[in-house]
């Protein structure tokens, strides 16, 4: 990917994340944080599996998403 393509991708991800943030308060009113996070993880994991099975993403792309999630989750921690 070129630098411009990477920036466009990152901009789209940020815009989508902002949309998702709008739904979270309503969900948080009805569910505990742990339930909400577990449901989101099921959605992400299931989506990655379906996207791979249907050719919408490669295994390498799915791994990149999971690696990013791990970096975000453990940012600033010295060990996992």
Short mmCIF file of C-alpha atoms in Angstrom, two decimals:
data_model
loop_
_atom_site.label_atom_id
_atom_site.label_comp_id
_atom_site.label_asym_id
_atom_site.label_seq_id
_atom_site.Cartn_x
_atom_site.Cartn_y
_atom_site.Cartn_z
CA UNK A 1 0.00 0.00 0.00
CA UNK A 2 1.17 3.50 -0.76
CA UNK A 3 1.37 6.13 1.98
CA UNK A 4 -1.77 7.77 0.57
CA UNK A 5 -3.66 4.44 0.64
CA UNK A 6 -2.55 3.79 4.20
CA UNK A 7 -3.70 7.27 5.26
CA UNK A 8 -7.05 6.81 3.50
CA UNK A 9 -7.51 3.45 5.23
CA UNK A 10 -6.67 4.96 8.62
CA UNK A 11 -9.09 7.84 8.02
CA UNK A 12 -11.89 5.42 7.14
CA UNK A 13 -11.16 3.32 10.24
CA UNK A 14 -11.29 6.43 12.42
CA UNK A 15 -14.59 7.56 10.88
CA UNK A 16 -16.14 4.12 11.40
CA UNK A 17 -14.87 3.98 14.99
CA UNK A 18 -16.53 7.34 15.67
CA UNK A 19 -19.84 5.96 14.38
CA UNK A 20 -19.52 2.89 16.62
CA UNK A 21 -18.84 5.16 19.62
CA UNK A 22 -22.30 6.67 19.13
CA UNK A 23 -23.94 3.26 19.77
CA UNK A 24 -21.90 2.34 22.82
CA UNK A 25 -23.61 4.55 25.44
CA UNK A 26 -27.01 2.98 24.74
CA UNK A 27 -25.55 -0.51 24.92
CA UNK A 28 -23.68 0.33 28.11
CA UNK A 29 -26.96 1.34 29.74
CA UNK A 30 -28.37 -2.15 29.15
CA UNK A 31 -25.30 -4.38 29.63
CA UNK A 32 -22.32 -4.62 31.95
CA UNK A 33 -18.94 -3.63 30.50
CA UNK A 34 -17.78 -7.25 30.46
CA UNK A 35 -20.86 -8.42 28.56
CA UNK A 36 -20.49 -5.58 26.07
CA UNK A 37 -16.82 -6.36 25.44
CA UNK A 38 -17.50 -10.10 25.13
CA UNK A 39 -20.26 -9.43 22.59
CA UNK A 40 -17.99 -7.12 20.60
CA UNK A 41 -15.23 -9.74 20.60
CA UNK A 42 -17.67 -12.37 19.32
CA UNK A 43 -18.72 -10.00 16.57
CA UNK A 44 -15.14 -9.20 15.57
CA UNK A 45 -13.99 -12.83 15.68
CA UNK A 46 -16.99 -14.09 13.76
CA UNK A 47 -16.65 -11.35 11.18
CA UNK A 48 -12.97 -12.12 10.62
CA UNK A 49 -13.83 -15.81 10.09
CA UNK A 50 -16.65 -15.00 7.63
CA UNK A 51 -14.52 -12.44 5.77
CA UNK A 52 -11.74 -15.01 5.34
CA UNK A 53 -14.16 -17.74 4.27
CA UNK A 54 -15.73 -15.48 1.64
CA UNK A 55 -12.47 -13.95 0.41
CA UNK A 56 -13.17 -10.46 1.76
CA UNK A 57 -9.89 -10.56 3.65
CA UNK A 58 -6.86 -12.78 3.88
CA UNK A 59 -5.59 -14.60 6.94
CA UNK A 60 -2.73 -12.08 7.05
CA UNK A 61 -5.20 -9.18 7.12
CA UNK A 62 -7.22 -10.87 9.88
CA UNK A 63 -4.03 -11.38 11.89
CA UNK A 64 -3.12 -7.71 11.38
CA UNK A 65 -6.48 -6.68 12.87
CA UNK A 66 -5.91 -8.94 15.88
CA UNK A 67 -2.34 -7.70 16.31
CA UNK A 68 -3.58 -4.10 16.28
CA UNK A 69 -6.19 -4.99 18.87
CA UNK A 70 -3.47 -6.53 21.05
CA UNK A 71 -1.25 -3.43 20.70
CA UNK A 72 -4.14 -1.15 21.66
CA UNK A 73 -5.17 -3.36 24.57
CA UNK A 74 -1.72 -3.67 26.10
CA UNK A 75 -0.27 -0.25 25.18
CA UNK A 76 2.23 0.87 27.77
CA UNK A 77 2.48 -2.49 29.50
CA UNK A 78 5.93 -4.02 29.62
CA UNK A 79 4.82 -7.65 29.37
CA UNK A 80 1.72 -9.58 28.28
#
